[in-house]
GROMACS .gro file of C-alpha atoms in nm:
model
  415
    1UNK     CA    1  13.538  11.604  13.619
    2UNK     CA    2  13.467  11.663  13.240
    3UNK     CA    3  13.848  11.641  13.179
    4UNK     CA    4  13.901  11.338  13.326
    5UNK     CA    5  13.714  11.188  13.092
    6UNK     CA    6  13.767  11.247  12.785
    7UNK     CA    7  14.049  11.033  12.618
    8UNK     CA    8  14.435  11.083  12.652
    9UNK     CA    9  14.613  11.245  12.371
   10UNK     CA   10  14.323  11.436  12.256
   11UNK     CA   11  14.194  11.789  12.256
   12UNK     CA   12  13.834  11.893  12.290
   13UNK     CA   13  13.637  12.200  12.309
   14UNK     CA   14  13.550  12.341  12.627
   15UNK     CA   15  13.263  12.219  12.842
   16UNK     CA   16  13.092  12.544  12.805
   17UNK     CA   17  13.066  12.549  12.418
   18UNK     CA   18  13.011  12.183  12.404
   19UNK     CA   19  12.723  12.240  12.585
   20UNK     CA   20  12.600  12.561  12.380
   21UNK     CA   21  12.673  12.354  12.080
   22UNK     CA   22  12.353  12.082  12.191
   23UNK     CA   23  12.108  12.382  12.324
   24UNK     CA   24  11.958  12.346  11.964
   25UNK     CA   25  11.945  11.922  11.934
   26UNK     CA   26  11.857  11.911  12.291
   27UNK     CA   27  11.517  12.147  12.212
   28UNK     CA   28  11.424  11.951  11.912
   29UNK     CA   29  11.399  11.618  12.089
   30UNK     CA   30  11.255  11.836  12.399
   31UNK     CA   31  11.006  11.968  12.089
   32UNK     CA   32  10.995  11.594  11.937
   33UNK     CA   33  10.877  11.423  12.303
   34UNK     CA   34  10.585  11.685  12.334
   35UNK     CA   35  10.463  11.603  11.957
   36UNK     CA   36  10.484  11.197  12.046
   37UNK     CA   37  10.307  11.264  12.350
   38UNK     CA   38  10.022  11.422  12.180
   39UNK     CA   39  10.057  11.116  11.983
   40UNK     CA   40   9.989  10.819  12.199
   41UNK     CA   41   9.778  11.035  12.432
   42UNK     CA   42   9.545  11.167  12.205
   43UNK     CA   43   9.582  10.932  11.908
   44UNK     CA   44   9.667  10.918  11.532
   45UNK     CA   45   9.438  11.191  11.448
   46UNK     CA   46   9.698  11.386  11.572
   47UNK     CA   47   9.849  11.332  11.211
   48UNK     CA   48   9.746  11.358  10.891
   49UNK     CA   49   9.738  11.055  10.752
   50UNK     CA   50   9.395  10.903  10.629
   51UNK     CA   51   9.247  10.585  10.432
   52UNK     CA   52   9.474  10.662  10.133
   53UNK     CA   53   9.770  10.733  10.341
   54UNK     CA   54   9.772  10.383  10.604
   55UNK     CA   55  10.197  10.429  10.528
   56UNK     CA   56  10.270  10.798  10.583
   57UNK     CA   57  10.568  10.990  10.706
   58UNK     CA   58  10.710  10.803  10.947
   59UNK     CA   59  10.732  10.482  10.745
   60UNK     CA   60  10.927  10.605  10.519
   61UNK     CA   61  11.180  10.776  10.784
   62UNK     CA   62  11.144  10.467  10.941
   63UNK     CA   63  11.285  10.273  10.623
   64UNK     CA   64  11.557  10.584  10.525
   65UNK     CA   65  11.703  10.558  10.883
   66UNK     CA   66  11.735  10.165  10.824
   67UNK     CA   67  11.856  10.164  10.477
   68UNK     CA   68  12.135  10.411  10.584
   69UNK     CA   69  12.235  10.242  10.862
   70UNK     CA   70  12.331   9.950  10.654
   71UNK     CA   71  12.652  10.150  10.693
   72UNK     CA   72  12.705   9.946  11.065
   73UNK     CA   73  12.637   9.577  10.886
   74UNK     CA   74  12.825   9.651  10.565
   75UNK     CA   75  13.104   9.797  10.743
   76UNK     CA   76  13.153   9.572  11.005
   77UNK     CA   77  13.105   9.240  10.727
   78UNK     CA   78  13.398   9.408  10.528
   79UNK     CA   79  13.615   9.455  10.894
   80UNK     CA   80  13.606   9.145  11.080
   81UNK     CA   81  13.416   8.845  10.805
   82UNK     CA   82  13.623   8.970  10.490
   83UNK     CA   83  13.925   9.129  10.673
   84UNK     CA   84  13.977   9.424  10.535
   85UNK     CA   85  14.174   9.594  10.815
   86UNK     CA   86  14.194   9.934  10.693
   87UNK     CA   87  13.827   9.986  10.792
   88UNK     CA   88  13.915   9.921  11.168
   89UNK     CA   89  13.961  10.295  11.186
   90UNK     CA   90  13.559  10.421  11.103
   91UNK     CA   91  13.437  10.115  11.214
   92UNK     CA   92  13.384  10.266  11.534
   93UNK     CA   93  13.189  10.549  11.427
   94UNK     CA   94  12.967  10.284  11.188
   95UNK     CA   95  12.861  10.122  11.465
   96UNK     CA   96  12.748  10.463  11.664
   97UNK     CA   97  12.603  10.579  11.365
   98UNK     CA   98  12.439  10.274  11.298
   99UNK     CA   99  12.322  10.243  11.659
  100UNK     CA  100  12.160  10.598  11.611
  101UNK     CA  101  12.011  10.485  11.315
  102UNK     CA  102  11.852  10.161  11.457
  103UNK     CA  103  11.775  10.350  11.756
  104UNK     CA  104  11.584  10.598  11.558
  105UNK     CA  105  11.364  10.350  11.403
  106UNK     CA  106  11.257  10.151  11.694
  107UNK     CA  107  11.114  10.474  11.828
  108UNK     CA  108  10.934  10.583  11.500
  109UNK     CA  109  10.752  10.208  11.514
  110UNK     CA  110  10.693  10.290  11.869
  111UNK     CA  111  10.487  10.645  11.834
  112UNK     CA  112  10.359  10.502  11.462
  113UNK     CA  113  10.170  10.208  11.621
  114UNK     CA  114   9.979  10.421  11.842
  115UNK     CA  115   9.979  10.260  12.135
  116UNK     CA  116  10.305  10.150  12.258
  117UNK     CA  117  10.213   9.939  12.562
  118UNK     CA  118  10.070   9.647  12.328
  119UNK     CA  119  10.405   9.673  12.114
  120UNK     CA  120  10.479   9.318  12.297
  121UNK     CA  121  10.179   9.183  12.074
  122UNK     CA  122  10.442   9.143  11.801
  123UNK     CA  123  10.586   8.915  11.941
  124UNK     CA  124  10.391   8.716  12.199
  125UNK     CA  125  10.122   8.732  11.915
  126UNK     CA  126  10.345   8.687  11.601
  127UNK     CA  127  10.161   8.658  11.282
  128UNK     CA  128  10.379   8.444  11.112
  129UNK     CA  129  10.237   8.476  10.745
  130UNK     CA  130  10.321   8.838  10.794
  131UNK     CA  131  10.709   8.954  10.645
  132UNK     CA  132  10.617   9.263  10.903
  133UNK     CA  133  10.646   9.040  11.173
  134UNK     CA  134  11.040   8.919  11.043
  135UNK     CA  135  11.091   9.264  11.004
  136UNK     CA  136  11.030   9.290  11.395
  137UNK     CA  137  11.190   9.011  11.527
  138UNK     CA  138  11.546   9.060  11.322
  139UNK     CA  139  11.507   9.451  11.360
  140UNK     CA  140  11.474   9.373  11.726
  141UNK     CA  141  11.744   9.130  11.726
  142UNK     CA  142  11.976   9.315  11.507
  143UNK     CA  143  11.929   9.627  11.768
  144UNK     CA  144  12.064   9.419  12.053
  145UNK     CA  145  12.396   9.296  11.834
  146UNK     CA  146  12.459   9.646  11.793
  147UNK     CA  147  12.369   9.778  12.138
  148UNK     CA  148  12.653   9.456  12.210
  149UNK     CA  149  12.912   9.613  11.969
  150UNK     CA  150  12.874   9.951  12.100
  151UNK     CA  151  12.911   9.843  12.463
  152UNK     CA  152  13.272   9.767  12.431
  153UNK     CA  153  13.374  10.132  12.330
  154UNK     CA  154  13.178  10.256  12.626
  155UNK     CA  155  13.389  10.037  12.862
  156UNK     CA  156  13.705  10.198  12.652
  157UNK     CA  157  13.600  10.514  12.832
  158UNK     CA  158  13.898  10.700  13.027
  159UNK     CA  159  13.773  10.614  13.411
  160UNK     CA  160  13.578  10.325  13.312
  161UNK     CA  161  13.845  10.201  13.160
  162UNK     CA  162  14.058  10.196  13.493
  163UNK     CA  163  13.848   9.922  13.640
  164UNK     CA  164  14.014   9.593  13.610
  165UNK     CA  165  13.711   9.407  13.534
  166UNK     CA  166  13.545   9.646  13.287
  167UNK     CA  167  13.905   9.686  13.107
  168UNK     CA  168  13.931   9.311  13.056
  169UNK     CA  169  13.547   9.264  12.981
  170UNK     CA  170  13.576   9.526  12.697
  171UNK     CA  171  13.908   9.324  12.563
  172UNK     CA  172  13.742   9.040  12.524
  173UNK     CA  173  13.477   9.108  12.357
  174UNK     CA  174  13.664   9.281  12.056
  175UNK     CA  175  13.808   8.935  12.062
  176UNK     CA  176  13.491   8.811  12.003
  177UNK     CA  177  13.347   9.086  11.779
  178UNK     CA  178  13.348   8.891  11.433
  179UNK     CA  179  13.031   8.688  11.597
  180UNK     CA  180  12.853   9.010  11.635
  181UNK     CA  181  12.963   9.140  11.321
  182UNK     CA  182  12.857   8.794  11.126
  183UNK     CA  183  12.508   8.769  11.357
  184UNK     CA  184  12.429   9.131  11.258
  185UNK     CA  185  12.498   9.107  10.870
  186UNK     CA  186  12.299   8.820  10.878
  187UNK     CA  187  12.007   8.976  11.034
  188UNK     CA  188  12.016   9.280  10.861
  189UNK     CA  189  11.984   9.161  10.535
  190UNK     CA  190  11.708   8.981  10.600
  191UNK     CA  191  11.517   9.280  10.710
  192UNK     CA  192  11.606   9.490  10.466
  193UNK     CA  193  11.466   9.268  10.227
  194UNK     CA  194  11.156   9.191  10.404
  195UNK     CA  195  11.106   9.569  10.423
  196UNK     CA  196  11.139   9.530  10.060
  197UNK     CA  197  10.920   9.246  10.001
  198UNK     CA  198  10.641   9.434  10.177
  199UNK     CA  199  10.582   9.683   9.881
  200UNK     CA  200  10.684   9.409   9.601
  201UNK     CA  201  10.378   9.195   9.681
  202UNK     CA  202  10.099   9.467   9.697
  203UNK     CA  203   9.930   9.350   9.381
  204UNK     CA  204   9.644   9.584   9.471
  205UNK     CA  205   9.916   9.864   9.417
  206UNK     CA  206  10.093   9.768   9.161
  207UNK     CA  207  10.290  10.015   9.162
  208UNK     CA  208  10.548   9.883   9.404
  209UNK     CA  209  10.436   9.517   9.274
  210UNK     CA  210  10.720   9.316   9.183
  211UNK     CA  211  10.788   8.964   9.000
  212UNK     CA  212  11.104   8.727   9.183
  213UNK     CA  213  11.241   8.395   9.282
  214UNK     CA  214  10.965   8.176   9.468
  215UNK     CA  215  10.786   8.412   9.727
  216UNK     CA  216  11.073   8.710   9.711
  217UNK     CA  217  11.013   8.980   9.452
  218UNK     CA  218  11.299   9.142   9.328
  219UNK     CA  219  11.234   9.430   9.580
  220UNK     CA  220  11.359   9.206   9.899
  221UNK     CA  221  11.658   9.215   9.736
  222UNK     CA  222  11.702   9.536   9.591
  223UNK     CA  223  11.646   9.666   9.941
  224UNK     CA  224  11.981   9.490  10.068
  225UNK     CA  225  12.183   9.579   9.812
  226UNK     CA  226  12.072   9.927   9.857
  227UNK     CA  227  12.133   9.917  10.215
  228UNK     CA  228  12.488   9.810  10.182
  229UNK     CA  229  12.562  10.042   9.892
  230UNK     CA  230  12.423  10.390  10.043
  231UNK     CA  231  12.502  10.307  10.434
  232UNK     CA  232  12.830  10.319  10.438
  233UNK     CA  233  12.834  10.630  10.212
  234UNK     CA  234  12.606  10.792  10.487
  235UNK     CA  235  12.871  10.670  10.734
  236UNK     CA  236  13.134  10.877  10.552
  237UNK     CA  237  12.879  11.169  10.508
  238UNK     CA  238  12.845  11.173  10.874
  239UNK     CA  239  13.185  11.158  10.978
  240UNK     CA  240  13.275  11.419  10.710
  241UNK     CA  241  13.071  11.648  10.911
  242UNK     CA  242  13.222  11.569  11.210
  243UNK     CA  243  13.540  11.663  11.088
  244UNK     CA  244  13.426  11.976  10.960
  245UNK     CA  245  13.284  12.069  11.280
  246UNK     CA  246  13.555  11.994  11.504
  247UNK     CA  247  13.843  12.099  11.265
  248UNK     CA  248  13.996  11.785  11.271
  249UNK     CA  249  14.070  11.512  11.045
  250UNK     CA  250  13.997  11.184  11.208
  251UNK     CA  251  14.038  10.910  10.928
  252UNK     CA  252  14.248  10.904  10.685
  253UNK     CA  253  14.209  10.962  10.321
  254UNK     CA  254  14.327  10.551  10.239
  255UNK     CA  255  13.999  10.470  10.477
  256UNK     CA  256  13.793  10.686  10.286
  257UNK     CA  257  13.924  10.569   9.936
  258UNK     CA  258  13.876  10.190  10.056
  259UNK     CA  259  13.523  10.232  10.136
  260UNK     CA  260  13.418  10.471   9.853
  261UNK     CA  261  13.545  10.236   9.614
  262UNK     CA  262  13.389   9.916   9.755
  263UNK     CA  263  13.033  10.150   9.804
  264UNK     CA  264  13.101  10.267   9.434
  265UNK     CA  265  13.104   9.893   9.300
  266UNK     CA  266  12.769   9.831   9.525
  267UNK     CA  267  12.585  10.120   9.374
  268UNK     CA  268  12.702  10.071   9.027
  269UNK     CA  269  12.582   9.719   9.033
  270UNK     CA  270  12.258   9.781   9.259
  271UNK     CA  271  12.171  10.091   9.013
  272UNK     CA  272  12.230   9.835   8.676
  273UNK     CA  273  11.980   9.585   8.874
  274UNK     CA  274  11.749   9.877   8.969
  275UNK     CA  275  11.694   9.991   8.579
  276UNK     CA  276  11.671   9.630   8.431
  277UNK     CA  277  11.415   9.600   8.750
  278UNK     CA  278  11.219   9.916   8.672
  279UNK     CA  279  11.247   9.821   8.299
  280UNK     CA  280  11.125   9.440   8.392
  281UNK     CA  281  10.837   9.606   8.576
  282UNK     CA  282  10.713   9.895   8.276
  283UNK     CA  283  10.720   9.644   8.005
  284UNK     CA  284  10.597   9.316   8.148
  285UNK     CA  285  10.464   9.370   8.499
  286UNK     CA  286  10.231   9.704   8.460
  287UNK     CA  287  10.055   9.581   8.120
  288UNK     CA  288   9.978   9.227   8.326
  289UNK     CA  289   9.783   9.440   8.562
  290UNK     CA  290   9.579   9.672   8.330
  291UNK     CA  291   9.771   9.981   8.306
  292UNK     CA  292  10.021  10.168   8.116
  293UNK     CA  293  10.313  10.286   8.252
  294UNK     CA  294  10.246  10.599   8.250
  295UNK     CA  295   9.925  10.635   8.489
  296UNK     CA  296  10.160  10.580   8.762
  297UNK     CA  297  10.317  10.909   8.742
  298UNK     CA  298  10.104  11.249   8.739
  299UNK     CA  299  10.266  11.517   8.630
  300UNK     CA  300   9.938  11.773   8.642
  301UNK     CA  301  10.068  11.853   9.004
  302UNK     CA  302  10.456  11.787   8.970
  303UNK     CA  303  10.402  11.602   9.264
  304UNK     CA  304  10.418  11.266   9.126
  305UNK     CA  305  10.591  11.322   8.759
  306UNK     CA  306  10.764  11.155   8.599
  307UNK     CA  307  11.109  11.361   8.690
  308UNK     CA  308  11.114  11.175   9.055
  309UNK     CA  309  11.214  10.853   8.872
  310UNK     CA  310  11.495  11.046   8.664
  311UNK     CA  311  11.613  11.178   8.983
  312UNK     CA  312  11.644  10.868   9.181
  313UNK     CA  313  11.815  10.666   8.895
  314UNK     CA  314  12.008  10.908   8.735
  315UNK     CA  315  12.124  11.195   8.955
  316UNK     CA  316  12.099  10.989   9.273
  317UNK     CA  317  12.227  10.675   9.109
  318UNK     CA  318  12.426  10.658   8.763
  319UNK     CA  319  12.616  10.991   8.905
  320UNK     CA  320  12.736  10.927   9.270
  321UNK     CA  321  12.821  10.586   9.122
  322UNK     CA  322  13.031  10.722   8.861
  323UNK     CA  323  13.234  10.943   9.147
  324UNK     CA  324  13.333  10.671   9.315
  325UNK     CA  325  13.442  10.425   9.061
  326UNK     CA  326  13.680  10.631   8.905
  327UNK     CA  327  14.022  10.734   9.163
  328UNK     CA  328  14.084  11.075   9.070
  329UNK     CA  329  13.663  11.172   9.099
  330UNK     CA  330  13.674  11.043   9.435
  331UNK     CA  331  13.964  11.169   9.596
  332UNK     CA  332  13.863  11.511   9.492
  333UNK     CA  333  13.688  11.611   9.818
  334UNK     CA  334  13.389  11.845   9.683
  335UNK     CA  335  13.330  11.552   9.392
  336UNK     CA  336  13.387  11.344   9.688
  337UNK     CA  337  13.080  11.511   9.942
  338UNK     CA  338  12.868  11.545   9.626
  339UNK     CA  339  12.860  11.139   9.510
  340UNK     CA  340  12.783  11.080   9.918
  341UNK     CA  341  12.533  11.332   9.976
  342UNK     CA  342  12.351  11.202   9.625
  343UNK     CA  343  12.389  10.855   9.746
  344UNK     CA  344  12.228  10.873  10.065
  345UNK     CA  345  11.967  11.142   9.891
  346UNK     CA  346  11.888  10.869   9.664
  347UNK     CA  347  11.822  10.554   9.913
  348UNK     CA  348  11.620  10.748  10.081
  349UNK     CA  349  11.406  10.885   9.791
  350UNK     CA  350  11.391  10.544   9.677
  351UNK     CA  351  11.200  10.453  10.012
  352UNK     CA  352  11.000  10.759   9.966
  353UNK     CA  353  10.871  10.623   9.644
  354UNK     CA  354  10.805  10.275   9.715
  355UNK     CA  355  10.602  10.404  10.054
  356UNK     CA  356  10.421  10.739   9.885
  357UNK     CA  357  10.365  10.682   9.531
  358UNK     CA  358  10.198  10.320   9.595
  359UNK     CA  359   9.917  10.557   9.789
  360UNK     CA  360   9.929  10.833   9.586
  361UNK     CA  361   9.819  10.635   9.274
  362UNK     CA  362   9.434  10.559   9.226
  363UNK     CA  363   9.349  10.200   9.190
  364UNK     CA  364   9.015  10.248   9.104
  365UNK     CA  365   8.842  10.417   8.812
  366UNK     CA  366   8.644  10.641   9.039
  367UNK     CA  367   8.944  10.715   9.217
  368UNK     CA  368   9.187  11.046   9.178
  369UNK     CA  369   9.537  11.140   9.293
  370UNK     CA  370   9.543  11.196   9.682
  371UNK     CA  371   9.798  11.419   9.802
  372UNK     CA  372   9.950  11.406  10.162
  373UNK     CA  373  10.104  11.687  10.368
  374UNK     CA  374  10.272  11.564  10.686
  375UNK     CA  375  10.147  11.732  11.006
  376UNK     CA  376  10.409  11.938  11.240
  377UNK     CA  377  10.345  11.635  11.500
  378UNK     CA  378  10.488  11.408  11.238
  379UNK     CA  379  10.786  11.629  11.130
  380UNK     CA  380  10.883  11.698  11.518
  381UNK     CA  381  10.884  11.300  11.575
  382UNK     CA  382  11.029  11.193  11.235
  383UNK     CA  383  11.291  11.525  11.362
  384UNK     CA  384  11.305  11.409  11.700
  385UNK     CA  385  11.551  11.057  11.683
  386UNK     CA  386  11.794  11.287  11.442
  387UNK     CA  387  11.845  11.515  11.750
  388UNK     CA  388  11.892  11.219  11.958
  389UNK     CA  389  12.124  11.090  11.704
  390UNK     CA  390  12.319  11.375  11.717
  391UNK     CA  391  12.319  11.386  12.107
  392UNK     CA  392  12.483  11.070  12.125
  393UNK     CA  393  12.742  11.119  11.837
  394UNK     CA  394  12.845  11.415  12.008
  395UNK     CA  395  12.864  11.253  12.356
  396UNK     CA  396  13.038  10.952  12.197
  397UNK     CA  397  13.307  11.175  12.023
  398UNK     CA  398  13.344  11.410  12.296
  399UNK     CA  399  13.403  11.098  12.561
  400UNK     CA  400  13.508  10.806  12.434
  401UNK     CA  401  13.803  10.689  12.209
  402UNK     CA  402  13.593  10.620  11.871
  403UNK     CA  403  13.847  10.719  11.615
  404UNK     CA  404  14.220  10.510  11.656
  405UNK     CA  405  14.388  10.781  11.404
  406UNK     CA  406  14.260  11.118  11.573
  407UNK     CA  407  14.629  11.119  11.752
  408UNK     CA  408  14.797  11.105  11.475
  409UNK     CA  409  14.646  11.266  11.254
  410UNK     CA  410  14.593  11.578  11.533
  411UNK     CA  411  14.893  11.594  11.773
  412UNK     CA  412  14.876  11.789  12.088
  413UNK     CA  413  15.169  11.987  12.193
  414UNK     CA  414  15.221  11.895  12.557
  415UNK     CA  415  15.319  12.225  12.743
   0.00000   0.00000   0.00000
């Protein structure tokens, strides 16, 4: 039965290591479902997050896991709105990963809101002054275009595939997949920047406080552009380890080189904005509200120092963008894994900062420097949709035909 569905023309492992291979993902999400069920049945005092800490753990996995699936928008914007043809071959895998990704953060906002059965209020009961409540409705919405863009691979499957109607119902809507692609770039970049937004308007932390255009602080767009620089790079990171741990190459390197180039230009650019941003904000912004820059980093517990800004702009930013631009860093593969690895290290460090340090940082003069250790409920759920993630990228790539080069690239010998 296993055999008969996994794609012509291609060799997997047996059923029997496949399945040893998810005994470890499989108990983390087993471990990840008892720690979210102590969670809603027992409440938020099952973490450790407390009047300083309102924005904790999962917020900020819930804003890495969006920011690097930008990789599914970006991806598919470059494929089917600017044409760029070559990308038709990890597109599939964008959208899976992406998928995960979005996935992933719809059940963070599920366990982080406590109780799930009023999650509906968001909508029936929309605050509409609130960029949180945008943030719903397009994450929502943007969910559903990719749960729509995934379906047709599904129906690509080997014996689903056979059926007549399911054959021509997956057909068509690849013909009709620059809709999706268009709807879902459009949405996503609106919630990334709102996600943005929310931290660039908190004048009563101003350390995430931003100035902007009209009502949009710089931060609702820095947000995008981040998105759509790092995403695809953890798209590459992801299928990079796929390869390695199958022993396969599935793309080839003219893929690779056309989307490291284009995510080079996106993080050069974003990380140029990002320091004339952070530079905007020390010299103009910060003295406007009564400090100095330098209360907003503490280095008496190395916690908060100053270095965590150095890392994110420099190592995580000026460097991976450097790889990328230039040809002969980025087809070196070890130069290669190091600029993607930074990138997507950076994003997410970036969303780390804008949702920790804001809390961290008294406001008040009777106020000190609160510190915040995650509990092991929060690490098993924040682990918990990267196990699930992995599930279904295994599954995917184990039955269904997600990359269009794997035969070529990996003939089989027919005995």
């Amino acid at each position: 039965m296993d055999s008969a569905l996994i794609p012509e023309g291609v060799e997997r492992c047996s059923l029997k290591r496949f399945t040893l291979g998810l005994v470890i993902p499989a108990a983390l999400v087993i471990w990840g479902l008892y720690a979210a069920y102590l969670c809603w049945f027992k409440g938020l005092n099952q973490t450790n997050m407390n009047d300083s800490y309102g924005f904790a753990l999962w917020i900020w996995a819930d804003l890495a896991v969006i920011a690097v699936g930008g990789g599914a928008f970006f991806t598919g914007f470059l494929r089917y709105v600017v044409g760029k043809d070559e990308l038709k071959n990890i597109i599939n895998f964008a959208v899976i990963v992406g998928f995960c990704c979005y996935c992933s953060a719809m059940l963070i906002l599920a366990i982080d809101i406590g109780q799930p059965l009023r999650g509906w209020f968001i909508f029936w009961h929309a605050n509409v002054h609130s960029m949180l409540t945008e943030v719903a409705f397009c994450l929502s919405l943007y969910l559903s275009v990719l749960a729509i863009e995934y379906l047709p691979l599904l129906l690509e499957n080997r014996k689903i595939d056979q059926n007549p109607f399911w054959h021509n119902m997956g057909h068509r809507m690849h013909e009709i997949m620059a809709v999706f692609a268009a709807t879902g770039a459009f949405l996503s970049c609106f919630h990334q920047g709102s996600l943005g937004g929310v931290t660039g308007v908190l004048y009563g932390r101003p350390f995430g406080l931003r100035e902007g255009i009209f009502i949009w602080p710089w931060t609702f767009f820095l947000y995008t552009w981040s998105a759509a620089a790092c995403g695809p790079c953890f798209t590459m990171f992801c299928c990079k380890i796929t390869e390695k741990l199958t022993g396969k190459r599935l793309v080839k390197d003219n893929v690779y080189d056309l989307l490291a180039k284009i995510s080079g230009w996106m993080l050069g650019t974003y990380i140029v904005a990002k320091i004339a941003d952070t530079l905007w904000w020390a010299v103009v912004t910060v003295p406007k509200t009564g400090f100095s820059f330098m209360q907003f980093y503490n280095n008496s517990n190395n916690y908060h120092g100053l270095w965590i800004l150095i890392l994110e702009l420099v190592v995580c930013g000026i460097v991976p963008a450097a790889i990328l631009l230039k040809k002969e860093w980025r087809q070196n593969s070890r130069l290669f894994m190091v600029a993607v690895t930074l990138a997507v290290f950076g994003v997410c460090l970036n969303r780390w900062v804008m949702v920790m340090q804001p809390m961290a940082m008294p406001v008040m003069t009777f106020d000190q420097w609160v510190l915040y250790f995650p509990s092991w409920q929060e690490w098993a759920t924040t682990i918990l949709p990267v196990a699930g993630g992995i599930l279904v990228i295994a599954l995917s790539y184990r039955y269904l035909p997600v990359f269009p080069q794997e035969r070529e690239l990996n003939p089989v010998e027919k005995s």
